[in-house]
mmCIF file of C-alpha atoms in Angstrom:
data_model
loop_
_atom_site.group_PDB
_atom_site.id
_atom_site.type_symbol
_atom_site.label_atom_id
_atom_site.label_comp_id
_atom_site.label_asym_id
_atom_site.label_seq_id
_atom_site.Cartn_x
_atom_site.Cartn_y
_atom_site.Cartn_z
ATOM 1 C CA UNK A 27 12.373 14.869 -19.279
ATOM 2 C CA UNK A 28 12.123 12.343 -16.436
ATOM 3 C CA UNK A 29 14.681 9.747 -17.477
ATOM 4 C CA UNK A 30 17.800 11.890 -17.873
ATOM 5 C CA UNK A 31 21.392 10.627 -17.415
ATOM 6 C CA UNK A 32 21.379 12.243 -13.958
ATOM 7 C CA UNK A 33 18.212 10.274 -13.092
ATOM 8 C CA UNK A 34 19.838 6.954 -13.997
ATOM 9 C CA UNK A 35 23.140 7.752 -12.289
ATOM 10 C CA UNK A 36 21.431 8.711 -9.048
ATOM 11 C CA UNK A 37 19.124 5.693 -9.311
ATOM 12 C CA UNK A 38 22.125 3.355 -9.483
ATOM 13 C CA UNK A 39 23.853 5.180 -6.634
ATOM 14 C CA UNK A 40 20.676 4.963 -4.543
ATOM 15 C CA UNK A 41 20.330 1.248 -5.324
ATOM 16 C CA UNK A 42 23.823 0.605 -3.972
ATOM 17 C CA UNK A 43 23.282 2.639 -0.813
ATOM 18 C CA UNK A 44 19.924 1.010 -0.113
ATOM 19 C CA UNK A 45 21.393 -2.463 -0.648
ATOM 20 C CA UNK A 46 24.185 -1.551 1.781
ATOM 21 C CA UNK A 47 21.657 -0.327 4.348
ATOM 22 C CA UNK A 48 19.250 -3.268 3.922
ATOM 23 C CA UNK A 49 22.069 -5.789 4.370
ATOM 24 C CA UNK A 50 21.819 -4.756 8.021
ATOM 25 C CA UNK A 51 18.274 -6.136 8.205
ATOM 26 C CA UNK A 52 20.146 -9.281 9.254
ATOM 27 C CA UNK A 53 21.986 -7.483 12.064
ATOM 28 C CA UNK A 54 19.362 -8.730 14.590
ATOM 29 C CA UNK A 55 20.820 -12.211 14.042
ATOM 30 C CA UNK A 56 24.245 -10.801 14.988
ATOM 31 C CA UNK A 57 22.724 -9.373 18.176
ATOM 32 C CA UNK A 58 21.037 -12.664 19.068
ATOM 33 C CA UNK A 59 24.256 -14.575 18.388
ATOM 34 C CA UNK A 60 26.039 -12.364 20.924
ATOM 35 C CA UNK A 61 23.491 -13.054 23.662
ATOM 36 C CA UNK A 62 20.980 -10.287 22.987
ATOM 37 C CA UNK A 63 17.190 -10.432 23.080
ATOM 38 C CA UNK A 64 14.312 -8.633 21.328
ATOM 39 C CA UNK A 65 14.805 -5.607 23.585
ATOM 40 C CA UNK A 66 18.475 -5.402 22.596
ATOM 41 C CA UNK A 67 17.466 -5.600 18.937
ATOM 42 C CA UNK A 68 15.112 -2.683 19.508
ATOM 43 C CA UNK A 69 17.835 -0.564 21.137
ATOM 44 C CA UNK A 70 20.582 -1.332 18.605
ATOM 45 C CA UNK A 71 18.384 -0.964 15.544
ATOM 46 C CA UNK A 72 16.583 1.999 17.058
ATOM 47 C CA UNK A 73 19.719 4.033 17.829
ATOM 48 C CA UNK A 74 20.463 4.019 14.096
ATOM 49 C CA UNK A 75 17.092 5.597 13.357
ATOM 50 C CA UNK A 76 17.320 7.933 16.384
ATOM 51 C CA UNK A 77 20.596 9.422 15.153
ATOM 52 C CA UNK A 78 19.126 9.720 11.679
ATOM 53 C CA UNK A 79 16.037 11.506 13.024
ATOM 54 C CA UNK A 80 17.837 13.828 15.464
ATOM 55 C CA UNK A 81 20.305 14.919 12.786
ATOM 56 C CA UNK A 82 17.544 15.601 10.250
ATOM 57 C CA UNK A 83 17.013 19.338 10.944
ATOM 58 C CA UNK A 84 20.762 19.959 10.596
ATOM 59 C CA UNK A 85 20.974 17.681 7.550
ATOM 60 C CA UNK A 86 18.022 19.381 5.855
ATOM 61 C CA UNK A 87 19.444 22.863 6.476
ATOM 62 C CA UNK A 88 22.854 21.720 5.192
ATOM 63 C CA UNK A 89 21.377 20.326 1.968
ATOM 64 C CA UNK A 90 19.660 23.635 1.206
ATOM 65 C CA UNK A 91 22.835 25.546 2.139
ATOM 66 C CA UNK A 92 25.745 23.663 0.514
ATOM 67 C CA UNK A 93 23.882 21.727 -2.185
ATOM 68 C CA UNK A 94 22.451 18.282 -2.807
ATOM 69 C CA UNK A 95 25.425 16.637 -4.510
ATOM 70 C CA UNK A 96 28.018 17.840 -2.011
ATOM 71 C CA UNK A 97 25.819 16.624 0.849
ATOM 72 C CA UNK A 98 25.336 13.261 -0.868
ATOM 73 C CA UNK A 99 29.102 12.875 -1.167
ATOM 74 C CA UNK A 100 29.535 13.499 2.569
ATOM 75 C CA UNK A 101 26.829 10.960 3.393
ATOM 76 C CA UNK A 102 28.371 8.438 1.004
ATOM 77 C CA UNK A 103 31.721 8.685 2.780
ATOM 78 C CA UNK A 104 30.055 7.928 6.121
ATOM 79 C CA UNK A 105 28.127 5.035 4.545
ATOM 80 C CA UNK A 106 31.396 3.667 3.125
ATOM 81 C CA UNK A 107 33.422 3.896 6.333
ATOM 82 C CA UNK A 108 30.813 2.711 8.838
ATOM 83 C CA UNK A 109 30.401 -0.951 7.710
ATOM 84 C CA UNK A 110 34.179 -1.525 7.868
ATOM 85 C CA UNK A 111 34.293 -0.121 11.410
ATOM 86 C CA UNK A 112 31.960 -2.920 12.580
ATOM 87 C CA UNK A 113 34.830 -5.305 11.879
ATOM 88 C CA UNK A 114 36.791 -3.790 14.760
ATOM 89 C CA UNK A 115 34.104 -4.383 17.386
ATOM 90 C CA UNK A 116 34.601 -7.812 18.911
ATOM 91 C CA UNK A 117 32.171 -7.732 21.855
ATOM 92 C CA UNK A 118 29.136 -5.683 20.704
ATOM 93 C CA UNK A 119 26.894 -6.464 23.691
ATOM 94 C CA UNK A 120 29.639 -6.548 26.330
ATOM 95 C CA UNK A 121 32.556 -4.218 26.907
ATOM 96 C CA UNK A 122 32.153 -2.660 23.439
ATOM 97 C CA UNK A 123 28.420 -1.893 23.786
ATOM 98 C CA UNK A 124 28.853 1.895 23.909
ATOM 99 C CA UNK A 125 31.230 2.046 20.881
ATOM 100 C CA UNK A 126 28.800 -0.253 19.041
ATOM 101 C CA UNK A 127 25.903 2.145 19.697
ATOM 102 C CA UNK A 128 28.018 5.161 18.698
ATOM 103 C CA UNK A 129 28.921 3.424 15.440
ATOM 104 C CA UNK A 130 25.262 2.668 14.784
ATOM 105 C CA UNK A 131 24.538 6.376 15.342
ATOM 106 C CA UNK A 132 27.280 7.442 12.912
ATOM 107 C CA UNK A 133 25.920 5.006 10.337
ATOM 108 C CA UNK A 134 22.428 6.441 10.830
ATOM 109 C CA UNK A 135 23.619 10.011 10.209
ATOM 110 C CA UNK A 136 25.261 8.874 6.966
ATOM 111 C CA UNK A 137 22.016 7.340 5.736
ATOM 112 C CA UNK A 138 20.053 10.457 6.777
ATOM 113 C CA UNK A 139 22.292 12.642 4.641
ATOM 114 C CA UNK A 140 22.144 10.289 1.639
ATOM 115 C CA UNK A 141 18.392 9.739 1.613
ATOM 116 C CA UNK A 142 17.433 13.353 2.238
ATOM 117 C CA UNK A 143 19.865 14.758 -0.324
ATOM 118 C CA UNK A 144 19.061 12.213 -3.054
ATOM 119 C CA UNK A 145 15.291 12.760 -2.880
ATOM 120 C CA UNK A 146 15.811 16.533 -2.810
ATOM 121 C CA UNK A 147 18.060 16.159 -5.864
ATOM 122 C CA UNK A 148 15.286 14.294 -7.657
ATOM 123 C CA UNK A 149 12.661 16.873 -6.669
ATOM 124 C CA UNK A 150 14.903 19.497 -8.313
ATOM 125 C CA UNK A 151 15.324 17.726 -11.655
ATOM 126 C CA UNK A 152 11.899 16.119 -12.169
ATOM 127 C CA UNK A 153 9.128 17.905 -14.130
ATOM 128 C CA UNK A 154 6.562 19.518 -11.785
ATOM 129 C CA UNK A 155 3.591 17.851 -13.507
ATOM 130 C CA UNK A 156 5.096 14.351 -13.243
ATOM 131 C CA UNK A 157 6.640 14.592 -9.783
ATOM 132 C CA UNK A 158 4.745 11.687 -8.189
ATOM 133 C CA UNK A 159 5.439 9.453 -11.184
ATOM 134 C CA UNK A 160 9.121 10.418 -11.272
ATOM 135 C CA UNK A 161 9.706 9.920 -7.552
ATOM 136 C CA UNK A 162 7.842 6.622 -7.710
ATOM 137 C CA UNK A 163 9.936 5.332 -10.599
ATOM 138 C CA UNK A 164 13.159 6.575 -9.004
ATOM 139 C CA UNK A 165 12.186 4.787 -5.818
ATOM 140 C CA UNK A 166 12.327 1.465 -7.665
ATOM 141 C CA UNK A 167 16.103 1.702 -7.339
ATOM 142 C CA UNK A 168 15.785 1.680 -3.556
ATOM 143 C CA UNK A 169 13.279 -1.166 -3.609
ATOM 144 C CA UNK A 170 15.629 -3.276 -5.723
ATOM 145 C CA UNK A 171 18.314 -2.450 -3.187
ATOM 146 C CA UNK A 172 16.044 -3.643 -0.364
ATOM 147 C CA UNK A 173 15.665 -6.963 -2.210
ATOM 148 C CA UNK A 174 19.349 -7.351 -3.090
ATOM 149 C CA UNK A 175 20.883 -6.295 0.221
ATOM 150 C CA UNK A 176 19.515 -9.068 2.474
ATOM 151 C CA UNK A 177 20.155 -11.707 -0.212
ATOM 152 C CA UNK A 178 23.807 -10.678 -0.544
ATOM 153 C CA UNK A 179 24.072 -10.429 3.237
ATOM 154 C CA UNK A 180 22.635 -13.912 3.766
ATOM 155 C CA UNK A 181 24.964 -15.426 1.161
ATOM 156 C CA UNK A 182 28.003 -13.681 2.669
ATOM 157 C CA UNK A 183 26.877 -14.645 6.162
ATOM 158 C CA UNK A 184 26.658 -18.311 5.202
ATOM 159 C CA UNK A 185 30.127 -18.420 3.635
ATOM 160 C CA UNK A 186 32.146 -15.762 5.495
ATOM 161 C CA UNK A 187 30.228 -14.946 8.661
ATOM 162 C CA UNK A 188 29.247 -11.451 9.733
ATOM 163 C CA UNK A 189 32.572 -10.043 8.530
ATOM 164 C CA UNK A 190 31.452 -10.864 4.985
ATOM 165 C CA UNK A 191 28.177 -9.013 5.554
ATOM 166 C CA UNK A 192 29.991 -5.878 6.748
ATOM 167 C CA UNK A 193 32.485 -5.947 3.882
ATOM 168 C CA UNK A 194 29.876 -6.301 1.133
ATOM 169 C CA UNK A 195 27.873 -3.436 2.678
ATOM 170 C CA UNK A 196 30.958 -1.219 2.608
ATOM 171 C CA UNK A 197 31.765 -2.118 -1.000
ATOM 172 C CA UNK A 198 28.233 -1.250 -2.118
ATOM 173 C CA UNK A 199 28.456 2.218 -0.555
ATOM 174 C CA UNK A 200 31.875 2.698 -2.147
ATOM 175 C CA UNK A 201 30.341 2.066 -5.566
ATOM 176 C CA UNK A 202 27.682 4.686 -4.850
ATOM 177 C CA UNK A 203 30.337 7.226 -3.882
ATOM 178 C CA UNK A 204 32.087 6.765 -7.229
ATOM 179 C CA UNK A 205 28.975 6.724 -9.436
ATOM 180 C CA UNK A 206 27.575 10.136 -8.524
ATOM 181 C CA UNK A 207 30.822 12.135 -8.729
ATOM 182 C CA UNK A 208 30.427 13.260 -12.400
ATOM 183 C CA UNK A 209 26.985 14.810 -11.754
ATOM 184 C CA UNK A 210 26.372 18.547 -11.501
ATOM 185 C CA UNK A 211 24.586 20.256 -8.636
ATOM 186 C CA UNK A 212 20.787 20.161 -9.053
ATOM 187 C CA UNK A 213 19.536 23.197 -7.108
ATOM 188 C CA UNK A 214 18.771 26.236 -9.306
ATOM 189 C CA UNK A 215 21.235 29.044 -8.613
ATOM 190 C CA UNK A 216 19.880 32.235 -7.113
ATOM 191 C CA UNK A 217 16.994 30.616 -5.185
ATOM 192 C CA UNK A 218 18.961 29.558 -2.132
ATOM 193 C CA UNK A 219 18.040 32.585 -0.005
ATOM 194 C CA UNK A 220 14.582 33.256 -1.467
ATOM 195 C CA UNK A 221 12.698 31.631 1.441
ATOM 196 C CA UNK A 222 14.112 32.065 4.975
ATOM 197 C CA UNK A 223 11.707 29.541 6.561
ATOM 198 C CA UNK A 224 13.514 27.215 8.958
ATOM 199 C CA UNK A 225 13.031 23.471 9.288
ATOM 200 C CA UNK A 226 10.829 23.822 12.374
ATOM 201 C CA UNK A 227 9.098 26.876 10.905
ATOM 202 C CA UNK A 228 7.503 24.621 8.284
ATOM 203 C CA UNK A 229 5.471 22.940 11.021
ATOM 204 C CA UNK A 230 3.315 26.073 11.226
ATOM 205 C CA UNK A 231 1.620 24.683 8.121
ATOM 206 C CA UNK A 232 -0.872 21.838 8.547
ATOM 207 C CA UNK A 233 0.465 20.081 5.460
ATOM 208 C CA UNK A 234 3.795 19.385 7.136
ATOM 209 C CA UNK A 235 2.167 18.295 10.394
ATOM 210 C CA UNK A 236 0.087 15.727 8.493
ATOM 211 C CA UNK A 237 3.049 14.563 6.390
ATOM 212 C CA UNK A 238 5.278 14.327 9.471
ATOM 213 C CA UNK A 239 2.766 12.339 11.539
ATOM 214 C CA UNK A 240 1.848 9.879 8.795
ATOM 215 C CA UNK A 241 5.540 9.422 7.967
ATOM 216 C CA UNK A 242 6.272 8.762 11.651
ATOM 217 C CA UNK A 243 3.552 6.101 11.897
ATOM 218 C CA UNK A 244 4.709 4.585 8.601
ATOM 219 C CA UNK A 245 8.168 4.401 10.185
ATOM 220 C CA UNK A 246 6.754 2.395 13.109
ATOM 221 C CA UNK A 247 5.379 -0.082 10.597
ATOM 222 C CA UNK A 248 8.730 -0.190 8.810
ATOM 223 C CA UNK A 249 10.443 -0.953 12.119
ATOM 224 C CA UNK A 250 8.224 -3.997 12.475
ATOM 225 C CA UNK A 251 8.839 -5.340 8.976
ATOM 226 C CA UNK A 252 12.494 -4.338 8.783
ATOM 227 C CA UNK A 253 13.774 -5.350 12.226
ATOM 228 C CA UNK A 254 11.677 -8.273 13.429
ATOM 229 C CA UNK A 255 10.832 -10.416 10.402
ATOM 230 C CA UNK A 256 14.284 -12.053 10.488
ATOM 231 C CA UNK A 257 13.858 -13.159 14.146
ATOM 232 C CA UNK A 258 10.307 -14.370 13.310
ATOM 233 C CA UNK A 259 11.556 -16.456 10.384
ATOM 234 C CA UNK A 260 14.428 -17.795 12.493
ATOM 235 C CA UNK A 261 12.131 -18.678 15.417
ATOM 236 C CA UNK A 262 9.665 -20.523 13.173
ATOM 237 C CA UNK A 263 12.337 -22.100 10.971
ATOM 238 C CA UNK A 264 10.801 -20.655 7.801
ATOM 239 C CA UNK A 265 13.837 -21.205 5.597
ATOM 240 C CA UNK A 266 15.368 -18.528 3.390
ATOM 241 C CA UNK A 267 14.808 -15.329 5.398
ATOM 242 C CA UNK A 268 15.430 -13.078 2.407
ATOM 243 C CA UNK A 269 12.294 -14.442 0.675
ATOM 244 C CA UNK A 270 10.155 -11.954 2.623
ATOM 245 C CA UNK A 271 12.268 -8.963 1.588
ATOM 246 C CA UNK A 272 12.397 -10.199 -2.007
ATOM 247 C CA UNK A 273 8.581 -10.443 -2.144
ATOM 248 C CA UNK A 274 8.230 -7.110 -0.359
ATOM 249 C CA UNK A 275 10.426 -5.401 -2.942
ATOM 250 C CA UNK A 276 8.731 -7.276 -5.791
ATOM 251 C CA UNK A 277 5.304 -6.010 -4.739
ATOM 252 C CA UNK A 278 6.567 -2.455 -4.320
ATOM 253 C CA UNK A 279 8.438 -2.415 -7.628
ATOM 254 C CA UNK A 280 5.514 -3.852 -9.589
ATOM 255 C CA UNK A 281 3.035 -1.277 -8.293
ATOM 256 C CA UNK A 282 5.404 1.584 -9.128
ATOM 257 C CA UNK A 283 4.937 0.916 -12.860
ATOM 258 C CA UNK A 284 1.230 1.798 -12.576
ATOM 259 C CA UNK A 285 1.547 4.309 -9.723
ATOM 260 C CA UNK A 286 1.349 7.341 -12.031
ATOM 261 C CA UNK A 287 -1.693 5.939 -13.852
ATOM 262 C CA UNK A 288 -3.487 5.074 -10.596
ATOM 263 C CA UNK A 289 -2.890 8.523 -9.119
ATOM 264 C CA UNK A 290 -4.042 10.203 -12.317
ATOM 265 C CA UNK A 291 -7.211 8.114 -12.607
ATOM 266 C CA UNK A 292 -8.340 7.932 -8.984
ATOM 267 C CA UNK A 293 -6.495 10.863 -7.373
ATOM 268 C CA UNK A 294 -3.725 10.839 -4.787
ATOM 269 C CA UNK A 295 -6.174 11.432 -1.924
ATOM 270 C CA UNK A 296 -7.930 8.131 -2.723
ATOM 271 C CA UNK A 297 -4.776 6.102 -3.346
ATOM 272 C CA UNK A 298 -3.036 7.153 -0.124
ATOM 273 C CA UNK A 299 -5.539 5.545 2.319
ATOM 274 C CA UNK A 300 -5.554 2.387 0.176
ATOM 275 C CA UNK A 301 -1.772 2.227 0.456
ATOM 276 C CA UNK A 302 -1.988 2.506 4.248
ATOM 277 C CA UNK A 303 -4.550 -0.333 4.370
ATOM 278 C CA UNK A 304 -2.372 -2.604 2.228
ATOM 279 C CA UNK A 305 0.699 -2.014 4.371
ATOM 280 C CA UNK A 306 -1.354 -2.654 7.504
ATOM 281 C CA UNK A 307 -2.748 -5.901 6.038
ATOM 282 C CA UNK A 308 0.771 -7.204 5.433
ATOM 283 C CA UNK A 309 1.797 -6.481 9.030
ATOM 284 C CA UNK A 310 -1.331 -8.088 10.479
ATOM 285 C CA UNK A 311 -0.744 -11.229 8.403
ATOM 286 C CA UNK A 312 2.710 -11.843 9.914
ATOM 287 C CA UNK A 313 1.382 -13.421 13.157
ATOM 288 C CA UNK A 314 -0.186 -16.090 10.913
ATOM 289 C CA UNK A 315 3.063 -16.737 9.014
ATOM 290 C CA UNK A 316 3.886 -20.309 10.057
ATOM 291 C CA UNK A 317 5.051 -21.224 6.551
ATOM 292 C CA UNK A 318 7.009 -19.386 3.895
ATOM 293 C CA UNK A 319 4.009 -18.948 1.584
ATOM 294 C CA UNK A 320 2.130 -16.805 4.119
ATOM 295 C CA UNK A 321 5.357 -14.924 4.893
ATOM 296 C CA UNK A 322 5.733 -14.099 1.204
ATOM 297 C CA UNK A 323 2.091 -12.967 0.854
ATOM 298 C CA UNK A 324 2.608 -10.666 3.845
ATOM 299 C CA UNK A 325 5.707 -9.273 2.145
ATOM 300 C CA UNK A 326 3.846 -8.661 -1.123
ATOM 301 C CA UNK A 327 0.961 -6.817 0.587
ATOM 302 C CA UNK A 328 3.229 -4.584 2.642
ATOM 303 C CA UNK A 329 5.459 -4.042 -0.371
ATOM 304 C CA UNK A 330 2.549 -2.817 -2.507
ATOM 305 C CA UNK A 331 1.484 -0.498 0.298
ATOM 306 C CA UNK A 332 5.022 0.834 0.640
ATOM 307 C CA UNK A 333 5.349 1.217 -3.126
ATOM 308 C CA UNK A 334 2.327 3.515 -3.199
ATOM 309 C CA UNK A 335 2.687 5.350 0.110
ATOM 310 C CA UNK A 336 6.348 6.420 -0.023
ATOM 311 C CA UNK A 337 6.203 8.498 -3.243
ATOM 312 C CA UNK A 338 2.800 9.943 -2.311
ATOM 313 C CA UNK A 339 4.121 11.290 1.001
ATOM 314 C CA UNK A 340 7.311 12.539 -0.654
ATOM 315 C CA UNK A 341 5.362 14.323 -3.392
ATOM 316 C CA UNK A 342 2.980 15.809 -0.841
ATOM 317 C CA UNK A 343 5.943 17.229 1.081
ATOM 318 C CA UNK A 344 7.799 18.920 -1.810
ATOM 319 C CA UNK A 345 5.053 19.844 -4.279
ATOM 320 C CA UNK A 346 4.888 23.596 -5.000
ATOM 321 C CA UNK A 347 7.765 24.331 -2.594
ATOM 322 C CA UNK A 348 10.674 26.552 -3.678
ATOM 323 C CA UNK A 349 14.109 25.022 -4.217
ATOM 324 C CA UNK A 350 15.389 26.900 -1.166
ATOM 325 C CA UNK A 351 13.252 24.818 1.235
ATOM 326 C CA UNK A 352 12.909 21.495 -0.620
ATOM 327 C CA UNK A 353 15.680 20.002 1.492
ATOM 328 C CA UNK A 354 13.786 20.929 4.661
ATOM 329 C CA UNK A 355 10.491 19.632 3.225
ATOM 330 C CA UNK A 356 12.151 16.339 2.286
ATOM 331 C CA UNK A 357 13.768 16.290 5.715
ATOM 332 C CA UNK A 358 10.370 16.411 7.427
ATOM 333 C CA UNK A 359 9.179 13.445 5.356
ATOM 334 C CA UNK A 360 12.323 11.322 5.759
ATOM 335 C CA UNK A 361 12.878 12.488 9.351
ATOM 336 C CA UNK A 362 9.342 11.478 10.253
ATOM 337 C CA UNK A 363 10.012 7.991 8.916
ATOM 338 C CA UNK A 364 13.287 7.745 10.845
ATOM 339 C CA UNK A 365 11.635 8.963 14.051
ATOM 340 C CA UNK A 366 8.993 6.286 13.619
ATOM 341 C CA UNK A 367 11.586 3.607 12.964
ATOM 342 C CA UNK A 368 13.408 4.617 16.151
ATOM 343 C CA UNK A 369 10.272 4.690 18.300
ATOM 344 C CA UNK A 370 8.991 1.514 16.683
ATOM 345 C CA UNK A 371 12.272 -0.348 17.098
ATOM 346 C CA UNK A 372 12.454 0.506 20.783
ATOM 347 C CA UNK A 373 8.789 0.062 21.716
ATOM 348 C CA UNK A 374 8.151 -2.972 19.522
ATOM 349 C CA UNK A 375 11.361 -4.576 20.748
ATOM 350 C CA UNK A 376 10.175 -4.506 24.329
ATOM 351 C CA UNK A 377 6.639 -5.538 23.344
ATOM 352 C CA UNK A 378 8.174 -8.541 21.561
ATOM 353 C CA UNK A 379 10.212 -9.352 24.663
ATOM 354 C CA UNK A 380 7.226 -9.152 27.006
ATOM 355 C CA UNK A 381 4.342 -10.421 24.886
ATOM 356 C CA UNK A 382 5.892 -12.186 21.890
ATOM 357 C CA UNK A 383 6.274 -11.465 18.193
ATOM 358 C CA UNK A 384 2.595 -11.924 17.355
ATOM 359 C CA UNK A 385 1.585 -9.007 19.595
ATOM 360 C CA UNK A 386 4.531 -7.015 18.233
ATOM 361 C CA UNK A 387 3.223 -7.180 14.661
ATOM 362 C CA UNK A 388 -0.348 -6.445 15.766
ATOM 363 C CA UNK A 389 0.907 -3.246 17.417
ATOM 364 C CA UNK A 390 2.867 -2.335 14.273
ATOM 365 C CA UNK A 391 -0.361 -2.740 12.290
ATOM 366 C CA UNK A 392 -2.180 -0.514 14.793
ATOM 367 C CA UNK A 393 0.216 2.341 13.971
ATOM 368 C CA UNK A 394 -1.022 2.272 10.373
ATOM 369 C CA UNK A 395 -4.624 2.426 11.612
ATOM 370 C CA UNK A 396 -3.793 5.660 13.438
ATOM 371 C CA UNK A 397 -2.168 7.009 10.254
ATOM 372 C CA UNK A 398 -5.385 6.295 8.374
ATOM 373 C CA UNK A 399 -7.425 8.180 10.986
ATOM 374 C CA UNK A 400 -5.109 11.213 10.786
ATOM 375 C CA UNK A 401 -5.431 11.364 7.013
ATOM 376 C CA UNK A 402 -9.207 10.922 7.185
ATOM 377 C CA UNK A 403 -9.719 13.851 9.578
ATOM 378 C CA UNK A 404 -7.252 16.348 8.089
ATOM 379 C CA UNK A 405 -8.597 19.451 6.391
ATOM 380 C CA UNK A 406 -9.275 18.409 2.752
ATOM 381 C CA UNK A 407 -7.216 21.260 1.293
ATOM 382 C CA UNK A 408 -4.305 21.009 3.737
ATOM 383 C CA UNK A 409 -2.193 18.600 1.640
ATOM 384 C CA UNK A 410 -2.856 19.869 -1.871
#
């Protein structure tokens, strides 16, 4: 049974956490308001992803050791506390720059724990033969969160300033903390020690190298769409910034309803390169976005690509793996994305500073081209 009470409870909890996280897509405006530039945006947004990526081996081991739910609770507490701590930092790019970066790192660790544990939880409870479908449908909760978060943030920003943004983000994570408490642990008892393979030991298998690299390059693309669309819309006076994220989520959510059918009819190995091409097309369209209509089309294309690619990579990582290493397998997938977001935030930030936003988005699109090449030249049986 896919749609169990635990599925719906975790979906709602994930929606709240993702909305809390995506509210910070508007943080670049906070950085610019305090005298920062595109390079500063890259550093501040990138340190979040760096902390998330560096902590991933420890997080993945912890999830397999102490359980998915307990880990999710710990991550939820960090996600609840972090947004309120931003309220105490008055000079983020001056005397308080180091505390600001440390807070971003703490926030990133919280998200790493939540995302890795929740997708491992779902891999435990979903039927093996409908794993891609189940993960895809569950992921709709996060995509709705991506749409809701920036909208709430922009409304709060307009009426209450950045303090309103931080408070609403904290409240959303608090709701998630409460919602998942009644759930039972998902990992089957007795399997915890059945496979002693470590996080880094999994990289001896080509499957995890391919998943990790494509996830990393996908993360670079996500850094472009997540961190630099708001400055692009602001620079070109494109109106309601959240329109892009709303269209992005709309495209991703819509495709999830036919994701299972598409994969069954055409095969995951055919759908995955198509998803990469769609995401790349959305990124490459952003340099042409001088009105909101083009911005929205770019969001829809990238959203559809994201909606297909994310569950395919997740399924590829955990399929046929024992419960005792699913946390590590999920950690490679999510950690690859976070590593890409960090590298992308930093590198793209400086590219934007030196060469402008148009070149920035072209480089983000190039990362998806490399991902396509890696998938094309893998061994055909390496990811089955």
